[in-house]
PDB file of C-alpha atoms in Angstrom:
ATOM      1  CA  UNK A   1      58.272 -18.015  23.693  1.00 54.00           C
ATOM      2  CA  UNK A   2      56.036 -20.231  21.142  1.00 58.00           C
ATOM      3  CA  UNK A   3      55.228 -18.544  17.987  1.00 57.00           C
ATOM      4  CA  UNK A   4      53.216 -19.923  15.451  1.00 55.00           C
ATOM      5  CA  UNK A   5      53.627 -19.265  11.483  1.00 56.00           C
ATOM      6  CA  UNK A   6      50.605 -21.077   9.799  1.00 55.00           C
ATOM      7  CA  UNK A   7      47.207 -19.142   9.321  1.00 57.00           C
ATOM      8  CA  UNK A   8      44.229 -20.180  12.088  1.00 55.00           C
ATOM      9  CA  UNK A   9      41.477 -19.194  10.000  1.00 55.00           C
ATOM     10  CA  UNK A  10      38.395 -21.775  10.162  1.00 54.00           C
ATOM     11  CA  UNK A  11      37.295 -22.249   6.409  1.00 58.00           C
ATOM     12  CA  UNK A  12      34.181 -23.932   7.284  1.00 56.00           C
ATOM     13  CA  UNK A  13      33.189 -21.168   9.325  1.00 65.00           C
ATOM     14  CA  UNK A  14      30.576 -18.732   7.137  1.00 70.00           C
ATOM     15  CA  UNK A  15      31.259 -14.925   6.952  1.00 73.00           C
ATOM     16  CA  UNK A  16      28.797 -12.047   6.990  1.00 75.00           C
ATOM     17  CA  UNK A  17      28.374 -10.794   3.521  1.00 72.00           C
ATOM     18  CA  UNK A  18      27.389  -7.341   3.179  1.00 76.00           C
ATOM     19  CA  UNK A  19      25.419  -7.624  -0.306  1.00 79.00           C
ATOM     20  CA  UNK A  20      21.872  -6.600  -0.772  1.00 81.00           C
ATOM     21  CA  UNK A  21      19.246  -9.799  -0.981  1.00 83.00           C
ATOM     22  CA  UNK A  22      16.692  -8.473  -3.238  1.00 86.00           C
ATOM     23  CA  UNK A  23      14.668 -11.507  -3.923  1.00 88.00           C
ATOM     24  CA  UNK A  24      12.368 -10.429  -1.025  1.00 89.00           C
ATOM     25  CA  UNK A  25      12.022  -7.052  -2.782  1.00 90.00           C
ATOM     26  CA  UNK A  26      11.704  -8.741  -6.135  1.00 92.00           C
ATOM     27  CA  UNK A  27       8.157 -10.616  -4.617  1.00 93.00           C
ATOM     28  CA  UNK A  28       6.839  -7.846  -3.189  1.00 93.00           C
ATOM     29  CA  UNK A  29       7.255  -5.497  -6.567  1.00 94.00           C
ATOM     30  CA  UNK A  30       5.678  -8.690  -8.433  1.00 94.00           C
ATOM     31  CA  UNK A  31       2.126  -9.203  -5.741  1.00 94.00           C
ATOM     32  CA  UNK A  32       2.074  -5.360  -6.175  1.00 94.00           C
ATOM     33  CA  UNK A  33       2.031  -5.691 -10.013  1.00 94.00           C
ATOM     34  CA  UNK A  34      -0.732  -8.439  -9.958  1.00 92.00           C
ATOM     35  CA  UNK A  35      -2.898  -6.219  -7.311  1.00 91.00           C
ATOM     36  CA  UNK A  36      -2.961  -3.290  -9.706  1.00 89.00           C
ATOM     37  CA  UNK A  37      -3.482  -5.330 -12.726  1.00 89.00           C
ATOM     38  CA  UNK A  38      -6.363  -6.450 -10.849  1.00 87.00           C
ATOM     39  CA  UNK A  39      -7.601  -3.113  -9.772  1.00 83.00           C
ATOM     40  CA  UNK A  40      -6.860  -1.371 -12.648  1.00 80.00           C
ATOM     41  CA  UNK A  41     -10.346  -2.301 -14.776  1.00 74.00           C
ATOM     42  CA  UNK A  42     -12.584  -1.780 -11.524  1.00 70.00           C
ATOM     43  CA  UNK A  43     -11.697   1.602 -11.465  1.00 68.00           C
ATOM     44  CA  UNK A  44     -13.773   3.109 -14.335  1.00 65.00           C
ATOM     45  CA  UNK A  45     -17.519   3.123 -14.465  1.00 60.00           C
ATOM     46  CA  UNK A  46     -19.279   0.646 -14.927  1.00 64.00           C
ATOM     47  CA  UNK A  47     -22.449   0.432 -16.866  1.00 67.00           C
ATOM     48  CA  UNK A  48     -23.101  -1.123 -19.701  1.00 72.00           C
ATOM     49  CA  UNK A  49     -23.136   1.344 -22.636  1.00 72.00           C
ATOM     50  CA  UNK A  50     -22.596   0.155 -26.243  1.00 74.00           C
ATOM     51  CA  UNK A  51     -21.194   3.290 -27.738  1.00 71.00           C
ATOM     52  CA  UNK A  52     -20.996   4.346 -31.271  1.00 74.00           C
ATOM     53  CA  UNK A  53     -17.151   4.914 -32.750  1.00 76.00           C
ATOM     54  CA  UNK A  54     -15.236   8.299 -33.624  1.00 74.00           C
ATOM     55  CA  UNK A  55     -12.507   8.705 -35.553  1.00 75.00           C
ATOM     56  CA  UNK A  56     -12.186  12.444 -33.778  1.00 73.00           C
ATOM     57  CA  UNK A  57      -8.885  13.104 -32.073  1.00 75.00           C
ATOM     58  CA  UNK A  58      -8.754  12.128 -28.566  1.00 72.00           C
ATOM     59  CA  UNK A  59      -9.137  14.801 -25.829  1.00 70.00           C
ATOM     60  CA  UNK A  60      -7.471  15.360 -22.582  1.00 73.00           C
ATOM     61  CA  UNK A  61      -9.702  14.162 -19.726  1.00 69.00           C
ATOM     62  CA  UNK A  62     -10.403  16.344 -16.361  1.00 69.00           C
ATOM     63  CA  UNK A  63      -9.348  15.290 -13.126  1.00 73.00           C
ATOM     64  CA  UNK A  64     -12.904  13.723 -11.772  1.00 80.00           C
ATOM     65  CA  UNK A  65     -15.000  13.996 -14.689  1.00 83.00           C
ATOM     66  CA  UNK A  66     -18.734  14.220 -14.384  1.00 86.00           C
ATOM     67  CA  UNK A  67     -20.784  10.954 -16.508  1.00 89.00           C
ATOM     68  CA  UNK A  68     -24.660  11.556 -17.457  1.00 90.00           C
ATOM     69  CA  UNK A  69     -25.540   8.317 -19.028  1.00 91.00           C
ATOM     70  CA  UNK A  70     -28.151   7.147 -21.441  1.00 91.00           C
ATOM     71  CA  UNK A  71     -29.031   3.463 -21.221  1.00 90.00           C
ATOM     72  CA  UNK A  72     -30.734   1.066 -23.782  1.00 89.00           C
ATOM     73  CA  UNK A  73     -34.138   1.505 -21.513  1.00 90.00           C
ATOM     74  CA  UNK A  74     -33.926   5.452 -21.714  1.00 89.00           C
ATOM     75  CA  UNK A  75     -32.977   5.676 -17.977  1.00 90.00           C
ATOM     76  CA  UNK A  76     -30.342   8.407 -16.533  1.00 92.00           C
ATOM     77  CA  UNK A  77     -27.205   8.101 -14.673  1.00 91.00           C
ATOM     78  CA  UNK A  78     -24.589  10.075 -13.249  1.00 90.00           C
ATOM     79  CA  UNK A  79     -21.619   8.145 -12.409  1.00 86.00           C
ATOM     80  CA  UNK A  80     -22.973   5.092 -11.404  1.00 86.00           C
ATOM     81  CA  UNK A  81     -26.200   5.972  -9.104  1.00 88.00           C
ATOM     82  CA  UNK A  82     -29.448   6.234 -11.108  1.00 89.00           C
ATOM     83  CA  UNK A  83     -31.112   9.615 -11.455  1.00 90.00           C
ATOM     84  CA  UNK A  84     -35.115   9.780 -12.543  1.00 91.00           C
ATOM     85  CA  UNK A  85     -35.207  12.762 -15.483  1.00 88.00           C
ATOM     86  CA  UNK A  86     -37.076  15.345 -13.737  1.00 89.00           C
ATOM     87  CA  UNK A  87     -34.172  15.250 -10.947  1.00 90.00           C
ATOM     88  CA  UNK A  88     -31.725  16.013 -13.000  1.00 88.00           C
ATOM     89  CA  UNK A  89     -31.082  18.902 -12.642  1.00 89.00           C
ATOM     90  CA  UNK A  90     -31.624  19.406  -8.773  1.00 90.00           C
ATOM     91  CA  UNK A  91     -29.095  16.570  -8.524  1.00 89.00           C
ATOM     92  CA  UNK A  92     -26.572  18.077 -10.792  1.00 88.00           C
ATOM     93  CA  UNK A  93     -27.260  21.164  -8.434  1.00 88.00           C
ATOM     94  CA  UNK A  94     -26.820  19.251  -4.988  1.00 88.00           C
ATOM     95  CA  UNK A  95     -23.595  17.624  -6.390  1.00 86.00           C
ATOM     96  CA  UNK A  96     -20.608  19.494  -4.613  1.00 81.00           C
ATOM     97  CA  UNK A  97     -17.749  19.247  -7.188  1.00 80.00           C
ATOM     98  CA  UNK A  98     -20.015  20.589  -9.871  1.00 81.00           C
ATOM     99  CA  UNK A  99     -20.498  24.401 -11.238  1.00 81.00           C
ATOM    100  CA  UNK A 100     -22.134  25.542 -13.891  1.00 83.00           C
ATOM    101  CA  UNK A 101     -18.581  26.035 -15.945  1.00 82.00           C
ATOM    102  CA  UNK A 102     -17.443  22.856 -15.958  1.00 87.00           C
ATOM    103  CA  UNK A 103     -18.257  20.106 -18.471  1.00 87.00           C
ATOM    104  CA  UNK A 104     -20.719  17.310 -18.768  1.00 89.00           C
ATOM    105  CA  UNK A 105     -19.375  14.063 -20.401  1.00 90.00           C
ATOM    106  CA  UNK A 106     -22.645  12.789 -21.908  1.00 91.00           C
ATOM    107  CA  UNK A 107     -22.392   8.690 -23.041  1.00 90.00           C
ATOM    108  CA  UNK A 108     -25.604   7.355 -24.503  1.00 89.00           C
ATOM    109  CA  UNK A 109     -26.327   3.828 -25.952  1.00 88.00           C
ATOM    110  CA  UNK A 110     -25.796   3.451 -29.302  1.00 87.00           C
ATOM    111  CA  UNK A 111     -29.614   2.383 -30.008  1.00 89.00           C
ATOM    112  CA  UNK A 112     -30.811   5.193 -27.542  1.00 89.00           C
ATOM    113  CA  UNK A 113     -32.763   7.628 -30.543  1.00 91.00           C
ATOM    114  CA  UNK A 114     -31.511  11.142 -31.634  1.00 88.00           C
ATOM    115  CA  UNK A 115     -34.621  12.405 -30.182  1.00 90.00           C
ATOM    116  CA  UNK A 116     -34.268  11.574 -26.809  1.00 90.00           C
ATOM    117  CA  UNK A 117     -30.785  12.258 -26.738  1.00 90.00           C
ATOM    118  CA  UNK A 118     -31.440  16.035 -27.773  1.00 91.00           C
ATOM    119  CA  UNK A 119     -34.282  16.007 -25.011  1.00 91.00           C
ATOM    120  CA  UNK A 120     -31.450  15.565 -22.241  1.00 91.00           C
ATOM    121  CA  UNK A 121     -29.506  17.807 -23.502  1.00 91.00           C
ATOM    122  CA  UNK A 122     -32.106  20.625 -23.928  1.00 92.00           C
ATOM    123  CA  UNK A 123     -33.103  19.365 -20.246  1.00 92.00           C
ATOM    124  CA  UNK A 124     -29.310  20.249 -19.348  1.00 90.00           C
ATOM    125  CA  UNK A 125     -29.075  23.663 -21.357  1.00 90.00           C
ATOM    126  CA  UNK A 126     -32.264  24.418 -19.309  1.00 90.00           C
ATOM    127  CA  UNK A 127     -30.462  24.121 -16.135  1.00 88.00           C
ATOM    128  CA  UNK A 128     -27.961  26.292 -17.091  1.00 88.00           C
ATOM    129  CA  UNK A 129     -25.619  23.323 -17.735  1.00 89.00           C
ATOM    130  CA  UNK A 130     -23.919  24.403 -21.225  1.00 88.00           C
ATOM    131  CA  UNK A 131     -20.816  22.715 -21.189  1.00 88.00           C
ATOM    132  CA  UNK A 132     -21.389  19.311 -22.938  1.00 89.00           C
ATOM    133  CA  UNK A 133     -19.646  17.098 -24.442  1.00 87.00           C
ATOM    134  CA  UNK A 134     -20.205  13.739 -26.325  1.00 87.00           C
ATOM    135  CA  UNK A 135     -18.369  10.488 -25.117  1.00 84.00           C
ATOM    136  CA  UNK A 136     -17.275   7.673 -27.961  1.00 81.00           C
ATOM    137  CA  UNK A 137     -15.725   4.949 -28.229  1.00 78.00           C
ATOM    138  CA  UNK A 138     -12.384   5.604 -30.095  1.00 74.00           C
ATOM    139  CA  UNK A 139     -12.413   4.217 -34.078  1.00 70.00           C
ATOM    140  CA  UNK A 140      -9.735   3.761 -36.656  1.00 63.00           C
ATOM    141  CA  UNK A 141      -8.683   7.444 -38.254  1.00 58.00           C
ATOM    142  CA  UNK A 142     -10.101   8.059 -41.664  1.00 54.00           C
ATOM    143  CA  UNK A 143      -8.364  10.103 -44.327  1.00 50.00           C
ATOM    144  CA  UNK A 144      -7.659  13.829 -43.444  1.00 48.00           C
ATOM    145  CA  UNK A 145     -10.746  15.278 -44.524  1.00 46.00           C
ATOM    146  CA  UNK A 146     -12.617  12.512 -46.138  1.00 48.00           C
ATOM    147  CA  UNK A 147     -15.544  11.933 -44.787  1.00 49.00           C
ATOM    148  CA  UNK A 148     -16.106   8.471 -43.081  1.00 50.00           C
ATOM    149  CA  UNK A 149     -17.216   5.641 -45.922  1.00 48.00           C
ATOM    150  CA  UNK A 150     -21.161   5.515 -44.835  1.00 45.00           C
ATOM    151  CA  UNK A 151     -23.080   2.057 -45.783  1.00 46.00           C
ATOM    152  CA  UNK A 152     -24.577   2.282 -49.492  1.00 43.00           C
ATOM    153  CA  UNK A 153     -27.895   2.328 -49.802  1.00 41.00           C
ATOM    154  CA  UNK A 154     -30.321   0.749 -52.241  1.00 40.00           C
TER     155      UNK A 154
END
């Protein structure tokens, strides 16, 4: 009867390892990162409006807000798709996530004249639209209560 002391274990041979390899994980979180950075800035609407500044508070926005835009050339938008002025109001109508109640978020150029910016809105208060509300860029915060510093004049 042979018996043998010494240890038969192959050193050379490799052994399963139970760890975690999260440098596959660790790519995929980092293409996911670029995709969104990507996708992030299409996701807004996109027409060119320069818009004057506030220094009002920010408010909380709705869920899927509704955009009536004013371009430089006087021309009406909501969202994105064009809208000719004495349709907009059927439109608004047709539109199925919009009521009466909730709120209009009205953006107009900054070189689009009072004038015609109180004719759509007069044009929406006709309709029965009531809710309205001015978009802005946001501006620095002036002084609690002081008015903002206006341009002298001659």
């Amino acid at each position: 009867m042979a018996v043998s002391l010494t240890d038969n274990d192959d050193e050379d041979d490799f052994s399963e390892t139970h760890d975690i390899n999260v440098t596959p994980f660790i790519d995929v979180i980092l293409v996911l990162l670029i995709i969104f950075m990507v996708a992030a800035p299409l996701s807004t609407v996109d027409l060119p409006i320069d818009l004057p500044t506030s220094s009002a508070m920010p408010q909380k926005k709705p869920d899927k807000p509704t955009y009536l835009s004013i371009r430089r050339d006087m021309t009406l938008a909501i969202g994105e798709e064009s809208v000719y002025r004495a349709e907009l109001i059927m439109t608004l109508d047709s539109m199925s996530d919009m009521s009466k109640d909730k709120y209009i978020f009205v953006r107009a150029d900054r070189s689009v004249p009072y004038g015609e910016l109180m004719g759509v809105m007069e044009l929406l208060r006709s309709g029965g639209y009531t809710k309205v509300k001015l978009v802005a860029l946001e501006g620095a915060p002036t002084a609690a209560g002081a008015p903002a510093a206006s341009p002298a004049q001659p």
